[in-house]
Short mmCIF file of C-alpha atoms in Angstrom, two decimals:
data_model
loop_
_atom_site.label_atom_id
_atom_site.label_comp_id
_atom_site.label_asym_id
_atom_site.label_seq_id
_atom_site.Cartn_x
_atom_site.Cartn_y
_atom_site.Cartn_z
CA UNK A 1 -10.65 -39.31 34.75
CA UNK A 2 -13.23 -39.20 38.10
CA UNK A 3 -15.37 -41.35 38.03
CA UNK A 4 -19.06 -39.97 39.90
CA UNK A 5 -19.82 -40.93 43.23
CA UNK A 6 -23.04 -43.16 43.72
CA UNK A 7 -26.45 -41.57 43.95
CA UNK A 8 -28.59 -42.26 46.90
CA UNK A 9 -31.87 -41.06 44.99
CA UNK A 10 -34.27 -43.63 44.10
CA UNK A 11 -35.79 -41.46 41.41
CA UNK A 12 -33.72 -40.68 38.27
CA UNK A 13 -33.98 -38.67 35.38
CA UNK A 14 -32.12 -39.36 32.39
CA UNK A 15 -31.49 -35.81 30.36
CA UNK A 16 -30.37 -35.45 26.61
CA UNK A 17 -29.25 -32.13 25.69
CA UNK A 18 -29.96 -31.69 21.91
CA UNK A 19 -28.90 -28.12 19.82
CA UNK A 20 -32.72 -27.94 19.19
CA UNK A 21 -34.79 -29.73 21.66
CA UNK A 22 -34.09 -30.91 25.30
CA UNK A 23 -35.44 -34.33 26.08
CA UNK A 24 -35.89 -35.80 29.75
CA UNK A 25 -36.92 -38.99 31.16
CA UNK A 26 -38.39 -39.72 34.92
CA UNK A 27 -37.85 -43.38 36.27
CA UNK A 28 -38.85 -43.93 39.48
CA UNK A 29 -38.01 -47.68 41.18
CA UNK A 30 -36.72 -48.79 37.57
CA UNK A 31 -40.16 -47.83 35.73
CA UNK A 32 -40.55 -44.69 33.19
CA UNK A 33 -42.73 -42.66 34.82
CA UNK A 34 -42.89 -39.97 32.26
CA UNK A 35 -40.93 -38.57 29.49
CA UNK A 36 -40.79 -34.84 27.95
CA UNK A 37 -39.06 -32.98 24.37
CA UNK A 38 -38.98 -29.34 24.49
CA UNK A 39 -37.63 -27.59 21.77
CA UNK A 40 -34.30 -25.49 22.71
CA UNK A 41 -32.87 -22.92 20.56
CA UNK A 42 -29.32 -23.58 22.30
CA UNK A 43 -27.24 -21.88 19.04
CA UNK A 44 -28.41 -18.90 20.52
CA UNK A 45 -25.83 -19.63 24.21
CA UNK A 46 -26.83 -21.45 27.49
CA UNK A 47 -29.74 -18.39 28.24
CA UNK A 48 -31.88 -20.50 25.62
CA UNK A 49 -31.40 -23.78 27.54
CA UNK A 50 -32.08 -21.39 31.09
CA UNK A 51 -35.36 -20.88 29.26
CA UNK A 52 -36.11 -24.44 28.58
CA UNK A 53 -35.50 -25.83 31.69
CA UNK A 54 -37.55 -23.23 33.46
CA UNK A 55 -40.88 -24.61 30.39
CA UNK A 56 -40.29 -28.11 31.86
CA UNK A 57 -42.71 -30.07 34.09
CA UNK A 58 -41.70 -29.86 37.55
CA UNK A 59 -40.82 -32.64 38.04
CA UNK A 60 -38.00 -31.83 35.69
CA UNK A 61 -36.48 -29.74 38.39
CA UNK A 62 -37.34 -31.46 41.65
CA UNK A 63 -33.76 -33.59 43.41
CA UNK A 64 -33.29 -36.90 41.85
CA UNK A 65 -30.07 -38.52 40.22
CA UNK A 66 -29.60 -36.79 37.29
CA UNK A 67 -27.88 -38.61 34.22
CA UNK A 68 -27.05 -36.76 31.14
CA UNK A 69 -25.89 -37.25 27.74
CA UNK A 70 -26.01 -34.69 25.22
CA UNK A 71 -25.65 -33.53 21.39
CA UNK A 72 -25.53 -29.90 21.32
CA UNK A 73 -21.93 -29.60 22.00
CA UNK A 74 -21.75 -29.35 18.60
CA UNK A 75 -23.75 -26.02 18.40
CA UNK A 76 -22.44 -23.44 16.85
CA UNK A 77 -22.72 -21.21 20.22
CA UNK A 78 -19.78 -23.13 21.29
CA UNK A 79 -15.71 -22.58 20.15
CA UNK A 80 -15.29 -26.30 19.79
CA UNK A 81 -16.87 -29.53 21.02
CA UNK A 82 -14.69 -29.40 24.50
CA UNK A 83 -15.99 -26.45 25.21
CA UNK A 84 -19.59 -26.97 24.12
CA UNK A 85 -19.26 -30.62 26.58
CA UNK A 86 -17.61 -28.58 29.19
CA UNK A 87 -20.25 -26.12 29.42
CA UNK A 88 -23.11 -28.09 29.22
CA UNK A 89 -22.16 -29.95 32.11
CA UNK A 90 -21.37 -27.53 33.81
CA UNK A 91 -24.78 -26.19 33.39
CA UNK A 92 -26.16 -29.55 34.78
CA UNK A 93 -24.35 -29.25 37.51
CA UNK A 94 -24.74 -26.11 38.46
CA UNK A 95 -28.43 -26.43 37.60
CA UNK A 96 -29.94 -29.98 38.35
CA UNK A 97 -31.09 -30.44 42.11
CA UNK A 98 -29.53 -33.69 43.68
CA UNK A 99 -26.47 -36.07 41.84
CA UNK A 100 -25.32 -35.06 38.77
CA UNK A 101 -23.74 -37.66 36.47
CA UNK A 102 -22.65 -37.49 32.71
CA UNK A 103 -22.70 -40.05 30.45
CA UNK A 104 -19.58 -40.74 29.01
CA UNK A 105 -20.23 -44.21 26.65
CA UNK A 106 -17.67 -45.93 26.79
CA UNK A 107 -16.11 -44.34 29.88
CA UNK A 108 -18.85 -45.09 31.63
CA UNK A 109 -20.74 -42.12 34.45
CA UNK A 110 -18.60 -39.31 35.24
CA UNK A 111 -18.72 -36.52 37.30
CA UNK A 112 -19.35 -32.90 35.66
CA UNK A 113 -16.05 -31.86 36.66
CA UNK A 114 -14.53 -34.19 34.87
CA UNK A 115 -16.55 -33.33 31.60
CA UNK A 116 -13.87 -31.05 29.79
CA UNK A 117 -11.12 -33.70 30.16
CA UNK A 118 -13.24 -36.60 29.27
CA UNK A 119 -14.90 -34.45 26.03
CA UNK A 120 -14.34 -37.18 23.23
CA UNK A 121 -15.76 -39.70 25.33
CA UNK A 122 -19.56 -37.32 26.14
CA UNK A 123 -19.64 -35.64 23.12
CA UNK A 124 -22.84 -36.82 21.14
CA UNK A 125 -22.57 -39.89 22.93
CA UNK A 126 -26.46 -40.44 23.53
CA UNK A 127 -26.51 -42.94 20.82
CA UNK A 128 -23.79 -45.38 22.82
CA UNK A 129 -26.68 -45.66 25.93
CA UNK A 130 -29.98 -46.29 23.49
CA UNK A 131 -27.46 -49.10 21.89
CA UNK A 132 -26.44 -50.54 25.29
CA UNK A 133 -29.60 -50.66 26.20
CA UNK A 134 -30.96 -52.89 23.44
CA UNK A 135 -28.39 -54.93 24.12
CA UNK A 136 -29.62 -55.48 27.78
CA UNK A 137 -32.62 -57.15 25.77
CA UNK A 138 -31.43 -58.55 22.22
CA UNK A 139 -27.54 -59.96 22.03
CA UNK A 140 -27.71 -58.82 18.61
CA UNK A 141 -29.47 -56.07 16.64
CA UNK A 142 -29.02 -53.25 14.47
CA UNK A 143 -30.69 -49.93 16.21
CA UNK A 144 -31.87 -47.55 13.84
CA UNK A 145 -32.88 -44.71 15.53
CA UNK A 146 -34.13 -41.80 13.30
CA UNK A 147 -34.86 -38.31 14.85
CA UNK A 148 -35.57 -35.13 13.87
CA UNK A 149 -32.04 -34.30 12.26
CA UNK A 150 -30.11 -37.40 12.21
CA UNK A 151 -30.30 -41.09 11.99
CA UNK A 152 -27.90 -43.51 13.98
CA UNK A 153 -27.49 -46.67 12.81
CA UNK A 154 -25.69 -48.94 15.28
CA UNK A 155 -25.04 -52.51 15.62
CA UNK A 156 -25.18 -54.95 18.73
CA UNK A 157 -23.12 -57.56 19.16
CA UNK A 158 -22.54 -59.77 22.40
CA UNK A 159 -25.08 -57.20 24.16
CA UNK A 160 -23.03 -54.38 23.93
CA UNK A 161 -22.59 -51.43 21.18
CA UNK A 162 -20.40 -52.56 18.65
CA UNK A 163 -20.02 -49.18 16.29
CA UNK A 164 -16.92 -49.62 14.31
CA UNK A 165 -16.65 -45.24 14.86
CA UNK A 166 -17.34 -43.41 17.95
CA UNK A 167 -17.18 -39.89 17.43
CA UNK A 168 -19.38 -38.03 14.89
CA UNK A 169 -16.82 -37.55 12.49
CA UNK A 170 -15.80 -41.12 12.42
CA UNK A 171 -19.40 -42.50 12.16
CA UNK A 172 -20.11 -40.37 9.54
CA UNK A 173 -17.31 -42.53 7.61
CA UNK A 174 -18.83 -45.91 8.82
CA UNK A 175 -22.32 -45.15 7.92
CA UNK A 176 -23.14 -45.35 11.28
CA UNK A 177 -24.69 -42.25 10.96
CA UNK A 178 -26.44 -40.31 8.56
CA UNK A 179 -27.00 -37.08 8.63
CA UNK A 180 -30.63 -37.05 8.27
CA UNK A 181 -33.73 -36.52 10.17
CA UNK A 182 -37.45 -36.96 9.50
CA UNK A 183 -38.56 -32.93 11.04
CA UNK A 184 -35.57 -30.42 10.29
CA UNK A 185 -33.61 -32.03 7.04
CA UNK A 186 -34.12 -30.11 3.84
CA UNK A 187 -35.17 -31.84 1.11
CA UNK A 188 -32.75 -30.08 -1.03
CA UNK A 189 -30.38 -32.27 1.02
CA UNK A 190 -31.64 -35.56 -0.61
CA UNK A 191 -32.43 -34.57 -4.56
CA UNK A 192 -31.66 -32.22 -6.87
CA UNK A 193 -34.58 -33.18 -9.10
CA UNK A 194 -38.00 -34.31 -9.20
CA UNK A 195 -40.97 -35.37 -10.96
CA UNK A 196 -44.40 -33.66 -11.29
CA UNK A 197 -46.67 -33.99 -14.32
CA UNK A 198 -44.86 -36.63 -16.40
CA UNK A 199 -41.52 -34.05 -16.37
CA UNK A 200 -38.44 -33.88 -14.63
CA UNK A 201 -37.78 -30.86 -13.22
CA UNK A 202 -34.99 -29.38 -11.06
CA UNK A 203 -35.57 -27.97 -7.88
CA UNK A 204 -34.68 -24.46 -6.31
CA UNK A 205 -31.52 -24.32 -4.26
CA UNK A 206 -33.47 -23.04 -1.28
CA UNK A 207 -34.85 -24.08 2.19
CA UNK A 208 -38.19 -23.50 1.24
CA UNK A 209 -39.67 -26.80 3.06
CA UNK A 210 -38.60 -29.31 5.40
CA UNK A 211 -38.98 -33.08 5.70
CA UNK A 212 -41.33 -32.18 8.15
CA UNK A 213 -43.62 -31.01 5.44
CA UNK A 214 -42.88 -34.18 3.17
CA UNK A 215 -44.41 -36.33 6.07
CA UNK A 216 -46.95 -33.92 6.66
CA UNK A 217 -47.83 -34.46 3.18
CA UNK A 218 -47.53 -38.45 3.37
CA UNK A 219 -49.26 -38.57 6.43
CA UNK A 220 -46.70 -40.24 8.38
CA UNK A 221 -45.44 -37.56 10.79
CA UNK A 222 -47.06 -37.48 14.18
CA UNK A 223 -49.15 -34.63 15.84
CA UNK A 224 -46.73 -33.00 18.14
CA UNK A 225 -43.38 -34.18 16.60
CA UNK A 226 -42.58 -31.49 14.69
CA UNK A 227 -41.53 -28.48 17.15
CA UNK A 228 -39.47 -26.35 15.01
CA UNK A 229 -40.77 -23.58 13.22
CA UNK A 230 -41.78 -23.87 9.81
CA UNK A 231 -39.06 -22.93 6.87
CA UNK A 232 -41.22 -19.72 5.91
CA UNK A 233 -42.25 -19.15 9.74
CA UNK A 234 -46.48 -19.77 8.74
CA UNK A 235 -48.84 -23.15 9.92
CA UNK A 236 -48.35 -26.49 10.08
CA UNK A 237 -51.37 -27.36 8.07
CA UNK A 238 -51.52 -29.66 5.31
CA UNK A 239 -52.30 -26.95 2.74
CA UNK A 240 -49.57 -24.93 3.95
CA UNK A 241 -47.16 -28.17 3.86
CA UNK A 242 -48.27 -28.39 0.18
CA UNK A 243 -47.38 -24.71 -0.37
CA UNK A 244 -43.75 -25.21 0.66
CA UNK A 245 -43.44 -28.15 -0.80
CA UNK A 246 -44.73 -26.26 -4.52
CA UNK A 247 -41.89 -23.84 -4.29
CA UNK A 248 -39.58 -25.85 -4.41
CA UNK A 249 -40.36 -27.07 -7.77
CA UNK A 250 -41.02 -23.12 -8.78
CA UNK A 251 -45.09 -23.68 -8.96
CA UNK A 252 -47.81 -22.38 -7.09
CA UNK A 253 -50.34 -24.29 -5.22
CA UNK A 254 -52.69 -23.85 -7.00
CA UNK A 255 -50.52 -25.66 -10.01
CA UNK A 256 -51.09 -29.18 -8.37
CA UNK A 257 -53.87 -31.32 -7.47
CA UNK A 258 -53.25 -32.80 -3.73
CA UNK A 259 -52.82 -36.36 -5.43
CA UNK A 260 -49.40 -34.05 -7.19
CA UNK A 261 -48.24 -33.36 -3.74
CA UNK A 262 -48.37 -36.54 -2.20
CA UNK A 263 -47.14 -37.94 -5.53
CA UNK A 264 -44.00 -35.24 -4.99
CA UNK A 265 -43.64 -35.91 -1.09
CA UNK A 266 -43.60 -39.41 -1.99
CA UNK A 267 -40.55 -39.14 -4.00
CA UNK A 268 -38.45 -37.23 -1.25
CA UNK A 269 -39.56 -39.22 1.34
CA UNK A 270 -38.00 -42.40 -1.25
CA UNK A 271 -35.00 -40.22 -1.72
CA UNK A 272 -34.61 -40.20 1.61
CA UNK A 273 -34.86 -43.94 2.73
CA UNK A 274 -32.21 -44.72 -0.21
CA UNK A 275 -28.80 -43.30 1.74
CA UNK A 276 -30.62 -44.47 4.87
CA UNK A 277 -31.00 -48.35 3.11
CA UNK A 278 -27.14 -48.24 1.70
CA UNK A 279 -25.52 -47.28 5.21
CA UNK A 280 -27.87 -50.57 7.05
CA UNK A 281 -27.01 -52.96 4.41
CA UNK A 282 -23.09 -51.68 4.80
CA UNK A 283 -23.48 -52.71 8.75
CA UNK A 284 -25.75 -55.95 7.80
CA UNK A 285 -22.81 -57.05 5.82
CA UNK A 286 -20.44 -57.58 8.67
CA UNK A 287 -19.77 -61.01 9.48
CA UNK A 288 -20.71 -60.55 13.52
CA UNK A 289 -24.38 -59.89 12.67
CA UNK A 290 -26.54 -62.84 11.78
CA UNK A 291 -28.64 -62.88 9.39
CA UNK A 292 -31.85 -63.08 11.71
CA UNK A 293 -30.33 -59.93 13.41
CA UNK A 294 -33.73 -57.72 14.01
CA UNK A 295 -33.62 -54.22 13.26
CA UNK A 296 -34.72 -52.19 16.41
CA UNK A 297 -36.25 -48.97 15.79
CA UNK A 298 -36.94 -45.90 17.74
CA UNK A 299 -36.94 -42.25 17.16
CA UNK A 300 -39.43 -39.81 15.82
CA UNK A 301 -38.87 -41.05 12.74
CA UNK A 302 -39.39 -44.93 13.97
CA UNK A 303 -42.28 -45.48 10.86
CA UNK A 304 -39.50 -44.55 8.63
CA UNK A 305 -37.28 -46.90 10.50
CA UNK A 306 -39.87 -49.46 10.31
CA UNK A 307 -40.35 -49.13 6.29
CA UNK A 308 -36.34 -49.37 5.86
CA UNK A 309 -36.73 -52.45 7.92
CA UNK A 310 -39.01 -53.81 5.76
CA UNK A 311 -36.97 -52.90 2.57
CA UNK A 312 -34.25 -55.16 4.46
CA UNK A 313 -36.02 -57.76 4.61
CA UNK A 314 -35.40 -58.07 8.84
CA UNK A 315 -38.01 -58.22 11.72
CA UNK A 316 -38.40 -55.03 12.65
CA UNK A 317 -38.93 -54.50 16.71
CA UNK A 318 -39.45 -51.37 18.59
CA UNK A 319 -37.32 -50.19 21.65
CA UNK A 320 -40.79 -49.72 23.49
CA UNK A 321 -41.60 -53.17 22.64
CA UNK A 322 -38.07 -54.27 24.51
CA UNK A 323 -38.86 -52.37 27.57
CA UNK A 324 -42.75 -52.49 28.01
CA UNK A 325 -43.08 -53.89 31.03
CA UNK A 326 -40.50 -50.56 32.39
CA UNK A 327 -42.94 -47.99 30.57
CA UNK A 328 -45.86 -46.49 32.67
CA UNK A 329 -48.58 -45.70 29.92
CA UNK A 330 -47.79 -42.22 30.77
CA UNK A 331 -44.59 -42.40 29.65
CA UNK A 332 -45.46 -44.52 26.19
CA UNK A 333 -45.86 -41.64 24.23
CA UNK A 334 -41.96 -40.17 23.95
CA UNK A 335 -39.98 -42.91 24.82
CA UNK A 336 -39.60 -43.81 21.62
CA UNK A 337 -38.65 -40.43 20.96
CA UNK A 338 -36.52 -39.68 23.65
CA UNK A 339 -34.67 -43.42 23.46
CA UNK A 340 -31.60 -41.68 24.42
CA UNK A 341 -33.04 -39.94 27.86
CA UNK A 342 -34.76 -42.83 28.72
CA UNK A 343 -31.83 -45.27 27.86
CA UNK A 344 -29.27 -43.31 30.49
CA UNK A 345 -32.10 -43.67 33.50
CA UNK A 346 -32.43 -46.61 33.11
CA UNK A 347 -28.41 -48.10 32.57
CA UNK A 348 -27.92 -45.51 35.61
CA UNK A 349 -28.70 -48.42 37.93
#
């Protein structure tokens, strides 16, 4: 395995390259500058994520040290994971002005060329970097970061990641991540039932709403997190959140009051913090984490993270919080959100 040469660049910008959205991270002299998500239809091959990067800021394209991680190896665009890593950073190389490093966890920086051999170490290895960097701050922690599709839940121990898996498939088995997300997750996922009206009623077998329109619903989700287009391709409004949420129960919208639909979100937005409650008190349980362990939360679904914090009964502390005085107010906004772009800038030096 080659290890990558050292940059010279004193600006860096930490990429994570996500199946459906493409975060990136500017640091300049160790301080976020600014931080960007675009939404990336990669499932469709690497022309989508030609189309994203050319969307960017500039700044997004101008020489730096470049450090990626990335999910969307596991896109279905891609014959296997290997080749999904191998291409992707290939693409980074071929396409990033200045150094080019990947992030391989627990292999440490590696050159793109040495992507394909070192797959198992880069693939969806973006939540390895948010973890080490919490434990730059907090010797122990559990980091719950909750996106738009999935949730990792990872503990810290001695200042460094200590995930019992490491690959998807094996953290999956660990709890150390759920398969959940707080935008794109179907709430058919979560429930097969639900109550409206003083009756329990089963719910249609269909994608007809996302958790995106739960929170909508709730009022929880923020403006601008949701990128993805809607499960019956219409608005974002709350009305039309209500309307998807309706069909899945078979009723119209006019069937409810909006005191029904809340009353309905509310319930998959519960059924939804339950899986996410028994995989943190799993972790909590391990003799290495202390009972005063604080639960640090990021993501775009960090209020969620917050509330199963909360539920646990543990401080909860955000990953903005840990690195404020790093954070330009510029760059405030999607750090949380982009914890793993920001986290590889700033462990790149």
């Amino acid at each position: 395995m080659t290890a990558a040469s050292a940059p010279t660049q004193t600006t860096v910008i930490g990429w994570d390259l996500g199946g459906v959205h493409v975060k990136a991270a500017r640091v300049c002299d160790g301080r976020v500058e600014t931080v960007v998500q675009a939404p990336c239809r990669l499932w469709r091959g690497l022309p989508a994520l030609d189309e994203t990067f050319s969307q960017l800021p500039d700044w997004a394209r101008t020489s730096a040290d470049h450090v990626v991680t990335m999910t969307g190896e596991l896109t279905d665009c891609f014959s296997d994971r290997a080749d999904g890593v191998a291409q992707l950073a290939g693409w980074a190389g071929a396409n990033l002005t200045g150094s080019v490093r990947i992030y391989g966890g627990r292999a440490g920086l590696l050159a793109p060329d040495s992507a394909r051999a070192a797959a198992a170490d880069i693939a969806s290895a973006n939540w390895h970097a948010t973890a080490a960097l919490v434990g730059r701050h907090r010797g122990e922690a559990l980091l719950v970061d909750i996106g738009s599709t999935t949730a990792d839940l990872i503990p810290v121990v001695g200042g460094r990641p200590a995930a019992t898996g490491y690959s998807d498939a094996e953290r999956l088995e660990t709890g150390e991540l759920v398969y959940t997300g707080v935008v794109r997750s179907h709430p058919i996922a979560l429930a097969d039932h639900a109550p409206f009206r003083g009756r329990r009623t089963r719910l249609m077998a269909e994608t007809f709403a996302t958790m995106a329109d739960v929170y909508r619903v709730t009022g929880d989700l923020a403006d601008g997190a949701d990128q993805q287009q809607s499960a019956d391709g219409k608005g974002k409004s709350l009305a039309e959140s209500e309307i998807r949420l309706a069909r899945l129960i078979g009723r119209d919208h006019g069937e409810g009051t909006p005191a029904d639909w809340r009353a309905l979100a509310a319930h998959f937005a519960e059924a939804q913090l339950r899986p996410l409650h028994d995989a943190a008190a799993l972790l909590l349980s391990r003799a290495d984490l202390p009972p005063d362990a604080p639960v640090v939360v990021c993501g775009a679904g960090r209020f969620l993270a917050e509330r199963l914090a909360a539920r646990l009964g543990r401080p909860a502390v955000a990953l903005t919080d840990l690195i404020a005085d790093r954070v330009s107010p510029a760059g405030a906004d999607w750090a949380s959100t982009c914890g793993p772009a920001v986290a590889v800038a700033l462990l790149a030096r």
